[in-house]
XYZ file of C-alpha atoms in Angstrom:
700
model
C -27.785 -11.594 -14.161
C -25.696 -8.995 -12.454
C -22.202 -8.570 -13.755
C -19.635 -10.021 -11.408
C -17.363 -7.405 -9.934
C -13.739 -7.698 -11.028
C -11.557 -7.769 -7.928
C -8.273 -7.830 -9.890
C -5.834 -5.111 -8.896
C -2.870 -3.795 -10.859
C -0.886 -3.790 -7.634
C -0.672 -7.603 -7.867
C 1.263 -7.206 -11.127
C 3.662 -4.798 -9.443
C 4.156 -7.204 -6.566
C 4.855 -10.183 -8.861
C 7.380 -8.159 -10.865
C 9.178 -7.149 -7.690
C 9.332 -10.710 -6.395
C 10.585 -11.908 -9.800
C 13.391 -9.356 -9.863
C 14.483 -10.268 -6.355
C 14.473 -13.982 -7.179
C 16.457 -13.377 -10.385
C 19.074 -11.394 -8.504
C 19.402 -14.088 -5.871
C 19.718 -16.774 -8.544
C 22.312 -14.855 -10.537
C 24.258 -14.043 -7.410
C 24.619 -17.698 -6.542
C 26.792 -20.355 -8.111
C 26.638 -24.063 -7.951
C 29.346 -23.980 -5.345
C 29.190 -23.325 -1.659
C 30.353 -19.832 -0.615
C 32.539 -19.343 2.425
C 34.018 -15.972 3.327
C 37.406 -15.509 4.998
C 40.092 -12.855 5.061
C 43.059 -14.796 6.381
C 45.832 -15.622 3.910
C 47.288 -18.135 6.327
C 44.292 -20.335 5.595
C 45.095 -20.281 1.899
C 48.661 -21.409 2.564
C 47.395 -24.302 4.652
C 45.116 -25.442 1.869
C 47.710 -25.146 -0.836
C 50.246 -27.104 1.206
C 48.507 -30.457 1.453
C 50.091 -33.766 2.412
C 50.139 -34.831 -1.208
C 52.243 -33.355 -3.881
C 49.135 -31.969 -5.507
C 47.965 -28.523 -4.527
C 44.589 -28.338 -2.844
C 43.427 -25.474 -5.016
C 42.319 -26.210 -8.550
C 41.812 -22.618 -9.678
C 41.825 -19.073 -8.331
C 39.880 -16.231 -9.916
C 40.601 -12.665 -8.882
C 37.562 -10.519 -9.598
C 37.682 -6.756 -10.066
C 41.263 -6.420 -8.900
C 41.157 -2.612 -9.283
C 37.873 -1.900 -7.541
C 36.726 -3.854 -4.448
C 38.652 -7.017 -5.365
C 37.903 -10.475 -4.085
C 39.159 -13.961 -4.922
C 37.281 -17.153 -5.634
C 39.142 -20.333 -4.648
C 37.936 -23.586 -6.202
C 39.131 -26.599 -4.250
C 39.932 -29.969 -5.674
C 39.731 -33.336 -4.003
C 43.000 -32.901 -2.099
C 41.988 -29.507 -0.826
C 38.631 -30.764 0.339
C 40.235 -33.646 2.222
C 42.748 -31.259 3.760
C 39.955 -29.024 5.060
C 37.914 -31.912 6.406
C 40.911 -33.488 8.181
C 42.131 -30.205 9.627
C 41.456 -29.452 13.286
C 42.115 -25.761 12.872
C 39.217 -23.563 14.021
C 39.782 -21.413 10.945
C 38.268 -24.129 8.785
C 35.072 -24.563 10.853
C 32.870 -22.596 8.447
C 34.410 -24.288 5.419
C 33.802 -27.716 6.950
C 30.123 -26.927 7.524
C 29.791 -25.717 3.956
C 31.444 -28.805 2.511
C 29.372 -31.183 4.629
C 26.163 -29.315 3.779
C 26.874 -29.486 0.056
C 24.695 -31.906 -1.832
C 27.130 -32.067 -4.744
C 28.354 -35.531 -5.624
C 31.496 -34.104 -7.090
C 33.003 -32.120 -4.254
C 35.717 -30.739 -6.416
C 33.494 -27.779 -7.100
C 33.581 -26.450 -3.579
C 34.124 -22.693 -3.748
C 35.060 -20.141 -1.114
C 35.535 -16.409 -1.437
C 38.221 -14.207 0.117
C 37.427 -10.491 0.344
C 39.467 -7.462 1.368
C 42.710 -8.763 -0.068
C 45.777 -7.468 -1.873
C 45.462 -8.959 -5.388
C 49.133 -8.388 -6.258
C 50.457 -10.120 -3.139
C 48.001 -12.951 -3.559
C 48.962 -13.471 -7.216
C 52.636 -13.612 -6.337
C 52.081 -16.205 -3.616
C 49.928 -18.331 -5.899
C 52.484 -18.216 -8.735
C 55.185 -19.451 -6.369
C 52.970 -22.432 -5.646
C 52.296 -22.872 -9.354
C 48.591 -22.341 -8.967
C 46.776 -20.970 -11.978
C 45.333 -17.482 -11.517
C 42.569 -15.966 -13.623
C 41.353 -12.412 -13.718
C 37.708 -11.483 -14.229
C 35.740 -8.251 -14.348
C 32.088 -8.454 -13.305
C 29.371 -5.829 -13.118
C 26.241 -6.097 -10.974
C 23.818 -4.472 -13.356
C 20.792 -5.097 -11.146
C 22.446 -3.608 -8.080
C 23.619 -0.581 -10.056
C 20.200 0.058 -11.505
C 18.581 -0.512 -8.146
C 20.923 1.941 -6.437
C 19.843 4.634 -8.898
C 16.142 3.839 -8.932
C 15.522 2.988 -5.293
C 15.582 6.615 -3.966
C 13.146 7.729 -6.666
C 10.882 4.742 -6.008
C 10.808 5.550 -2.291
C 10.012 9.229 -2.935
C 7.228 8.371 -5.401
C 5.778 5.773 -3.019
C 5.717 8.287 -0.158
C 4.091 10.907 -2.401
C 1.409 8.459 -3.559
C 0.727 7.445 0.033
C 0.331 11.066 1.127
C -1.932 11.885 -1.816
C -4.172 8.920 -1.126
C -4.431 9.842 2.535
C -5.296 13.427 1.696
C -7.927 12.339 -0.796
C -9.557 10.094 1.763
C -9.008 6.957 -0.274
C -12.553 7.109 -1.590
C -14.049 7.335 -4.955
C -12.298 5.374 -7.654
C -11.506 1.719 -7.829
C -8.625 -0.113 -6.223
C -6.384 0.523 -9.220
C -6.847 4.286 -9.093
C -3.915 6.138 -7.593
C -4.868 9.730 -8.284
C -8.434 9.667 -6.991
C -8.502 13.086 -5.356
C -11.039 14.343 -7.839
C -13.277 11.301 -7.490
C -16.647 11.586 -5.832
C -16.938 10.432 -2.216
C -20.640 9.676 -2.423
C -21.946 6.510 -0.767
C -23.941 4.400 -3.170
C -27.018 2.423 -2.118
C -28.209 -0.090 -4.696
C -28.756 -3.787 -5.323
C -30.731 -4.284 -2.157
C -28.386 -2.193 0.017
C -30.520 0.177 2.099
C -30.335 2.423 5.130
C -32.925 0.228 6.921
C -35.166 3.296 7.214
C -38.557 3.446 5.508
C -41.366 5.979 5.372
C -43.092 4.129 8.211
C -40.186 5.180 10.456
C -40.833 8.841 9.648
C -43.541 10.096 11.953
C -45.201 13.466 11.504
C -43.918 15.582 8.614
C -46.980 14.621 6.625
C -46.747 17.442 4.108
C -43.036 16.960 3.465
C -43.374 13.190 3.347
C -46.204 13.438 0.810
C -44.048 15.364 -1.648
C -41.054 13.082 -1.125
C -43.196 9.971 -1.559
C -44.465 11.399 -4.844
C -40.899 11.555 -6.189
C -40.314 7.932 -5.225
C -43.613 6.937 -6.820
C -42.600 8.714 -10.030
C -39.455 6.587 -10.200
C -41.415 3.397 -9.563
C -44.309 4.151 -11.896
C -43.369 6.970 -14.306
C -46.096 6.211 -16.840
C -48.749 7.355 -14.372
C -47.380 10.881 -14.667
C -45.875 10.956 -18.134
C -49.204 10.000 -19.740
C -50.517 13.343 -18.558
C -47.478 15.171 -19.868
C -45.895 15.683 -16.456
C -42.160 15.662 -15.963
C -40.276 14.384 -12.983
C -39.093 17.153 -10.622
C -35.399 17.780 -11.076
C -34.721 18.557 -7.449
C -36.223 19.032 -4.008
C -34.704 21.147 -1.246
C -35.497 20.234 2.359
C -35.398 23.290 4.600
C -35.978 23.436 8.314
C -34.501 23.840 11.782
C -31.958 21.285 13.023
C -33.337 17.971 14.190
C -36.660 18.150 12.364
C -36.019 15.086 10.197
C -34.559 16.310 6.908
C -31.805 13.715 6.763
C -34.232 11.091 8.059
C -36.505 11.737 5.083
C -33.549 11.253 2.752
C -32.686 7.973 4.486
C -36.276 6.850 3.978
C -36.021 7.675 0.282
C -32.840 5.608 0.058
C -34.609 2.749 1.804
C -37.769 2.927 -0.310
C -36.502 3.858 -3.770
C -35.532 0.969 -6.005
C -32.992 3.090 -7.848
C -29.334 3.886 -7.097
C -29.051 6.442 -4.294
C -25.930 8.595 -3.923
C -25.476 10.194 -0.515
C -22.805 12.700 0.503
C -22.288 15.898 2.456
C -21.670 19.349 1.070
C -18.298 19.433 2.806
C -17.175 16.369 0.790
C -16.649 18.673 -2.180
C -14.305 20.908 -0.238
C -10.594 20.177 -0.610
C -7.332 22.047 -0.226
C -6.438 21.521 -3.890
C -7.706 23.847 -6.596
C -10.337 22.346 -8.865
C -11.010 19.277 -6.741
C -14.517 20.346 -5.761
C -15.621 20.906 -9.361
C -13.990 17.639 -10.379
C -15.900 15.736 -7.711
C -19.164 17.312 -8.843
C -18.503 16.196 -12.423
C -17.569 12.688 -11.301
C -20.682 12.444 -9.102
C -23.068 13.358 -11.892
C -21.178 11.139 -14.318
C -21.724 8.153 -12.034
C -25.359 9.090 -11.500
C -26.050 9.415 -15.250
C -24.465 6.016 -15.887
C -26.862 4.469 -13.384
C -29.934 6.598 -14.194
C -32.605 6.810 -13.033
C -30.834 7.737 -9.816
C -31.126 10.048 -6.817
C -28.375 12.267 -5.449
C -28.684 13.522 -1.880
C -26.450 16.396 -0.729
C -26.694 17.039 2.997
C -25.829 20.501 4.338
C -25.649 21.975 0.866
C -24.986 25.434 2.306
C -21.315 24.363 2.628
C -20.919 24.937 -1.123
C -24.129 26.748 -2.051
C -23.635 30.068 -0.285
C -24.595 33.168 -2.170
C -21.845 34.582 -4.359
C -20.990 38.114 -3.315
C -20.052 41.037 -5.486
C -16.896 41.803 -3.534
C -14.790 38.825 -4.518
C -11.664 40.340 -3.083
C -12.980 40.312 0.463
C -13.692 37.107 2.319
C -14.023 35.163 -0.889
C -13.329 31.568 -1.710
C -12.795 31.016 -5.397
C -12.621 27.275 -4.988
C -16.052 27.196 -3.328
C -17.510 29.369 -6.049
C -16.023 27.151 -8.752
C -17.636 24.165 -7.094
C -20.980 25.960 -6.957
C -20.724 26.992 -10.604
C -20.040 23.413 -11.627
C -22.988 22.221 -9.544
C -25.275 24.779 -11.194
C -24.145 23.644 -14.631
C -24.620 19.972 -13.852
C -28.063 20.461 -12.342
C -29.518 22.449 -15.204
C -27.153 23.349 -17.976
C -26.900 22.508 -21.645
C -26.176 18.894 -20.791
C -29.399 17.885 -19.089
C -29.212 15.029 -16.623
C -32.224 13.012 -17.574
C -33.307 10.630 -14.857
C -31.140 12.191 -12.120
C -33.050 13.726 -9.198
C -31.296 15.973 -6.688
C -32.295 16.012 -3.018
C -30.643 18.500 -0.710
C -31.038 19.507 2.917
C -30.087 22.660 4.778
C -31.102 24.714 7.786
C -29.583 27.855 6.246
C -31.787 28.450 3.236
C -31.391 32.204 3.622
C -27.696 32.063 2.702
C -28.091 29.927 -0.448
C -27.390 31.399 -3.856
C -30.414 32.568 -5.816
C -29.341 30.655 -8.927
C -29.344 27.441 -6.928
C -32.832 28.023 -5.586
C -34.582 28.648 -8.891
C -37.040 26.292 -10.525
C -35.330 23.867 -12.859
C -32.715 23.108 -10.282
C -34.766 22.780 -7.141
C -38.328 22.652 -8.357
C -39.617 22.074 -4.853
C -38.651 23.693 -1.597
C -40.077 21.603 1.208
C -40.162 23.271 4.610
C -39.810 20.804 7.453
C -41.204 22.648 10.465
C -41.130 21.858 14.148
C -43.772 19.233 14.893
C -47.094 20.309 16.374
C -49.021 18.427 19.060
C -50.345 15.597 16.884
C -47.046 15.165 15.081
C -45.149 15.025 18.379
C -47.501 12.293 19.514
C -46.750 10.288 16.372
C -43.017 10.778 16.865
C -43.305 9.612 20.467
C -45.082 6.445 19.344
C -42.170 5.639 17.026
C -39.438 6.205 19.619
C -41.346 4.504 22.443
C -41.552 1.168 20.608
C -38.163 -0.183 21.777
C -38.757 0.909 25.419
C -40.327 -1.164 28.205
C -43.083 1.149 29.391
C -45.501 1.108 32.255
C -49.071 0.171 31.431
C -51.405 2.842 30.119
C -48.702 5.452 29.584
C -50.416 8.531 28.177
C -48.512 9.460 25.022
C -50.649 12.568 24.468
C -49.555 13.815 27.886
C -45.909 13.524 26.838
C -46.643 15.379 23.619
C -48.228 18.247 25.571
C -45.216 18.508 27.856
C -42.777 18.994 24.978
C -43.776 22.061 22.922
C -41.012 23.221 20.615
C -39.229 19.857 20.712
C -37.905 18.577 17.411
C -37.903 14.933 16.372
C -34.281 14.587 17.462
C -35.122 16.153 20.827
C -37.953 13.678 21.345
C -35.663 10.761 20.515
C -33.154 12.104 23.029
C -35.928 12.563 25.607
C -37.031 8.932 25.303
C -33.455 7.749 25.706
C -32.873 10.004 28.726
C -36.061 8.699 30.357
C -34.863 5.117 29.893
C -31.473 6.023 31.383
C -33.113 7.676 34.382
C -35.339 4.612 34.945
C -32.311 2.316 34.752
C -30.432 4.580 37.172
C -33.283 4.096 39.671
C -33.250 0.277 39.113
C -36.733 0.276 37.640
C -38.012 -2.526 35.460
C -40.148 -0.226 33.326
C -40.023 3.398 32.232
C -42.682 5.458 33.994
C -44.314 8.811 33.408
C -42.239 10.505 36.109
C -39.066 9.382 34.330
C -40.149 11.295 31.252
C -40.894 14.408 33.322
C -37.471 14.151 34.952
C -35.938 13.764 31.512
C -37.665 16.946 30.316
C -36.248 18.841 33.282
C -32.835 17.300 32.692
C -32.754 18.313 29.032
C -34.105 21.836 29.473
C -32.597 22.906 32.759
C -29.604 20.640 33.080
C -28.512 18.324 35.841
C -29.527 19.160 39.395
C -26.713 20.464 41.598
C -28.045 19.849 45.092
C -24.598 20.081 46.629
C -23.892 23.565 45.252
C -22.938 25.917 48.081
C -25.410 28.819 48.297
C -25.616 31.185 51.257
C -29.009 31.756 52.955
C -29.119 35.345 51.694
C -28.442 34.224 48.113
C -31.057 31.513 48.393
C -33.604 34.028 49.611
C -32.787 36.381 46.729
C -33.171 33.536 44.246
C -36.516 32.538 45.770
C -37.931 36.059 45.464
C -36.511 36.348 41.946
C -38.304 33.215 40.790
C -41.428 34.123 42.728
C -41.435 37.439 40.873
C -41.452 35.634 37.526
C -44.263 33.347 38.659
C -46.364 36.199 40.050
C -46.184 38.396 36.971
C -46.866 35.470 34.615
C -49.924 34.600 36.699
C -51.292 38.149 36.729
C -50.841 38.927 33.019
C -53.195 37.624 30.362
C -50.698 36.868 27.604
C -47.887 35.475 29.726
C -47.146 31.787 29.286
C -48.909 29.418 31.711
C -46.715 28.236 34.566
C -45.532 24.638 34.858
C -43.319 24.802 37.927
C -40.777 26.948 39.699
C -37.650 25.665 41.420
C -34.707 27.151 43.279
C -32.651 23.961 42.996
C -29.574 24.804 40.877
C -29.582 23.195 37.440
C -26.759 23.510 34.944
C -25.653 27.146 34.960
C -28.884 28.378 36.546
C -29.333 28.990 40.247
C -33.102 28.736 39.812
C -35.606 28.366 37.039
C -39.239 28.821 36.141
C -40.835 26.581 33.523
C -43.753 27.677 31.391
C -45.834 25.902 28.809
C -45.925 28.241 25.801
C -49.044 28.842 23.801
C -49.457 28.200 20.122
C -49.491 31.417 18.145
C -49.633 31.889 14.430
C -49.011 35.578 14.898
C -47.828 37.601 17.851
C -49.356 40.940 18.852
C -47.753 43.880 20.587
C -49.641 43.187 23.816
C -48.378 39.613 23.916
C -44.757 40.647 23.499
C -45.078 43.356 26.154
C -46.602 40.890 28.628
C -43.766 38.477 28.002
C -41.209 41.248 28.515
C -42.903 42.272 31.746
C -42.888 38.675 32.965
C -39.195 38.315 32.147
C -38.405 41.457 34.148
C -40.475 40.272 37.117
C -37.464 38.618 38.722
C -35.334 41.746 38.882
C -38.363 43.823 39.881
C -38.980 41.504 42.834
C -35.369 41.919 43.964
C -35.703 45.710 43.729
C -38.999 45.726 45.633
C -38.026 43.399 48.471
C -34.309 44.061 48.971
C -34.021 47.513 47.392
C -31.034 46.253 45.399
C -30.501 44.265 42.245
C -28.050 41.528 41.232
C -26.471 39.950 38.184
C -28.901 37.040 38.308
C -31.170 38.529 35.638
C -28.651 38.202 32.820
C -30.681 35.802 30.668
C -33.840 37.846 31.310
C -32.205 41.075 30.189
C -30.790 39.421 27.090
C -34.225 38.157 26.143
C -36.086 41.439 26.625
C -33.369 43.420 24.820
C -33.706 41.257 21.715
C -37.486 41.504 21.892
C -37.459 45.292 22.244
C -35.060 45.882 19.360
C -36.998 43.435 17.175
C -40.234 45.285 17.866
C -38.697 48.645 17.016
C -36.417 47.913 14.056
C -37.813 44.747 12.472
C -41.553 44.384 12.979
C -42.614 48.011 12.909
C -44.397 47.830 16.273
C -43.193 51.223 17.492
C -45.184 54.401 16.903
C -42.187 56.708 16.584
C -40.254 54.568 14.082
C -43.413 53.615 12.235
C -44.050 50.813 9.781
C -40.442 50.322 8.801
C -38.330 47.161 8.940
C -34.563 47.175 8.673
C -34.301 43.420 8.492
C -32.372 41.970 5.520
C -33.491 38.409 4.861
C -30.575 37.767 2.496
C -27.961 38.894 4.964
C -26.251 41.220 2.488
C -25.931 44.113 4.939
C -23.630 42.409 7.411
C -21.147 45.265 7.621
C -23.403 48.222 6.906
C -26.489 49.511 8.673
C -29.454 50.562 6.546
C -30.203 53.614 8.658
C -28.503 56.797 9.731
C -26.875 57.569 13.050
C -29.837 59.714 14.026
C -32.238 56.855 13.350
C -29.964 54.487 15.314
C -30.144 56.855 18.279
C -33.956 56.870 18.056
C -34.051 53.066 17.897
C -31.889 52.818 21.006
C -34.050 55.336 22.851
C -37.337 53.643 21.935
C -36.068 50.190 22.869
C -34.814 51.503 26.194
C -38.134 53.286 26.885
C -40.061 50.111 26.100
C -37.967 47.993 28.483
C -38.087 50.535 31.299
C -41.864 50.872 30.910
C -42.346 47.145 31.343
C -39.958 47.103 34.278
C -41.980 49.823 36.005
C -45.158 47.910 35.198
C -43.712 44.804 36.843
C -42.755 46.833 39.925
C -46.296 48.197 40.228
C -47.895 44.762 39.884
C -45.604 43.237 42.472
C -46.144 46.155 44.860
C -49.897 45.619 44.644
C -49.433 41.908 45.439
C -46.433 42.129 47.785
C -47.992 39.946 50.469
C -48.808 37.182 47.992
C -45.332 37.491 46.474
C -43.782 37.063 49.924
C -46.002 34.081 50.703
C -45.048 32.427 47.422
C -41.338 33.034 48.040
C -41.561 31.611 51.578
C -43.273 28.500 50.254
C -40.582 28.215 47.592
C -37.861 28.474 50.255
C -39.432 25.703 52.282
C -40.299 23.231 49.510
C -37.765 24.347 46.824
C -40.272 23.387 44.094
C -43.799 24.732 43.538
C -46.418 23.905 40.915
C -49.462 25.526 39.418
C -51.823 24.427 42.196
C -49.650 26.272 44.700
C -50.252 29.520 42.813
C -53.964 28.747 42.635
C -54.014 28.406 46.422
C -52.314 31.790 46.857
C -53.656 33.922 43.980
C -56.843 32.084 43.120
C -57.899 30.862 39.707
C -56.698 32.851 36.711
C -59.590 34.631 35.070
C -58.192 33.830 31.630
C -58.129 30.048 32.161
C -61.779 29.598 31.190
C -61.179 31.539 28.014
C -58.241 29.306 27.215
C -60.290 26.182 27.802
C -62.879 27.371 25.294
C -60.146 27.941 22.692
C -58.626 24.477 23.031
C -58.813 22.409 19.841
C -58.398 19.078 21.585
C -60.685 18.225 24.493
C -59.215 16.567 27.523
C -60.649 14.539 30.363
C -60.559 15.847 33.936
C -58.092 13.115 34.901
C -55.628 14.264 32.251
C -55.986 17.868 33.397
C -55.113 16.923 36.979
C -52.067 14.971 35.809
C -50.794 17.646 33.516
C -51.200 20.395 36.125
C -51.205 22.810 33.259
C -53.995 24.187 31.099
C -52.553 25.475 27.890
C -54.405 27.347 25.241
C -53.728 25.190 22.238
C -51.009 22.947 23.643
C -48.956 22.687 20.532
C -45.724 24.230 19.360
C -44.347 27.171 21.322
C -44.952 30.441 19.671
C -41.881 32.510 19.267
C -42.332 35.500 21.577
C -40.818 37.989 19.175
C -40.930 36.582 15.704
C -44.222 35.351 14.364
C -44.633 32.123 12.505
C -44.815 34.001 9.245
C -41.187 34.984 9.709
C -39.837 31.672 10.950
C -37.822 31.219 7.791
C -36.222 34.601 8.150
C -35.006 34.876 11.713
C -32.757 37.909 11.951
C -29.380 36.895 13.314
C -29.026 39.910 15.547
C -32.496 39.589 17.037
C -32.970 35.867 16.744
C -35.100 34.318 19.510
C -33.655 31.787 21.865
C -32.462 28.476 20.544
C -34.723 25.499 20.137
C -34.004 24.055 23.533
C -34.560 27.391 25.239
C -37.860 27.752 23.414
C -39.209 24.388 24.513
C -40.240 25.515 27.989
C -38.948 28.990 28.589
C -36.553 29.100 31.477
C -36.183 32.375 33.260
C -33.430 31.605 35.707
C -31.001 33.409 37.884
C -27.911 32.781 35.847
C -24.715 34.042 37.348
């Protein structure tokens, strides 16, 4: 039977003590008599001069005659009758007090006079032969409270601020100083993320290794009988949106052990030593509940490599946190039964000590999904949607090369939104195609003001891209070309990239030539160029410098790479000024050569280029069949069909309008798949969304 959680809080004790003190003060401040305040001595004279010979006042007590004096008048029967029979408005309050008194003996009615002259009052009372007593009283509670109250307020404000700064997480309700407590979310006792391994599509290799860890926790004897030990940690590495955190959620949903989840930034605090303290508290909690799993998302927030120059751009607090994490993961005090899962998309910046075996025994690379994996991901995200009958999921997978799992989820949602916007009852294939265009190119801006001359220049620019890509063997197959403004682009050309495990020099040069086709068309037709080729120039510049200085694809530089995978040479260049000049010259020569090549190709096919541009001006959007009608069938298409791994029916080919070579993930035009984990920051290819279907637009 599970132990019942104790909900008692120490704050209830504090509250009861406070209420008790207040009640005690109120009780001690009251007497059995009724209190009435007045400051008029004429009222006293009226009471003391009753109709009877007897004075109406039994006793007068002057309290603290030297410091804030006041007098207590105790009335007798004659005085009470005199007050009740009086019609003077001065006695109104006293009458109410007497009538409200529940005392049977009304001779104990008491009223207080403040702000008086005790000497004058005593003399008047002596003349009337009324007994006067003197008393000195001290309000101990009020005195103590006056001293303590400012300190109590200051301490309360300080505690409130500290709790707000610490996030209020971690320790129990009775913990005040919980800044150093772990902020990890705990999943146990049936509490799950509602995500299982069945919700994780694709990622078969990564899922297999993660499932093995969960199986070890469920059935350890299967492995321990052979002498195997449970892996101490697994590091999930991959581009954003590929499903690293989703895998961790599935582990939390499947594992029947306590699961601690937190982010790397949760260790970071403005106070010194808080990060290390939270690491210690986290592992302490995990060891108490072992076997357990700890998941640290975005571990690069605290796991960055420690540099030698601590005086420059250093963070001692972050390093202290990392050192504590290293010690807890694999130090003298081994954490038996505690498995560490971590996720990052910046594995290149992590500290080498963190990456070693014994801390992270497994490094699981979660790559962009290929064709089959994208199809599986689509089937998961299409379940909640109302779809048209016989929707071809494989067609959708072929239209989304380079899309991550998160991108596919977003695509399905965008398609549903587009269908709802058009008042459709079901989501159709065209809605998904519109969603792809919306995500890649942005929202259409049909009302954007463009002059006829600008529109003509844009049409020839995009026609130049389409022409060169059609005439070159290694250029990406065309999907469609449009001159309708989308997002920041005045026009765009979409291509379906090929799958490439490696990239050759010829392939990169063809892609560079295709990218420069837009500007070359402007030069050829109008004999002037514009700023519309900004994105094209950026792309080819990165490709040229990568070929020369990183991949050793230049004859003059030779087989030399100046790429630093660890990023240690951020502020220094590993080559001389003379070599830098050569690199600049070779990159420039390479770009200019491809530009001249594009000019020559377009000059040879100027009539077809013009025809294509005129058709683009009239229809605003052209597809592959339009290029077939103008240029004829590409001679490389048959070769591509023979290389396809997955056969397609003729119906599917007519719907797709595209014949891709392997119709899977986009190959990175500059960096081969072998170097995907080590993308150089200065020559990094376009982002994921730009890689999906390369857009070569006329960006202003």
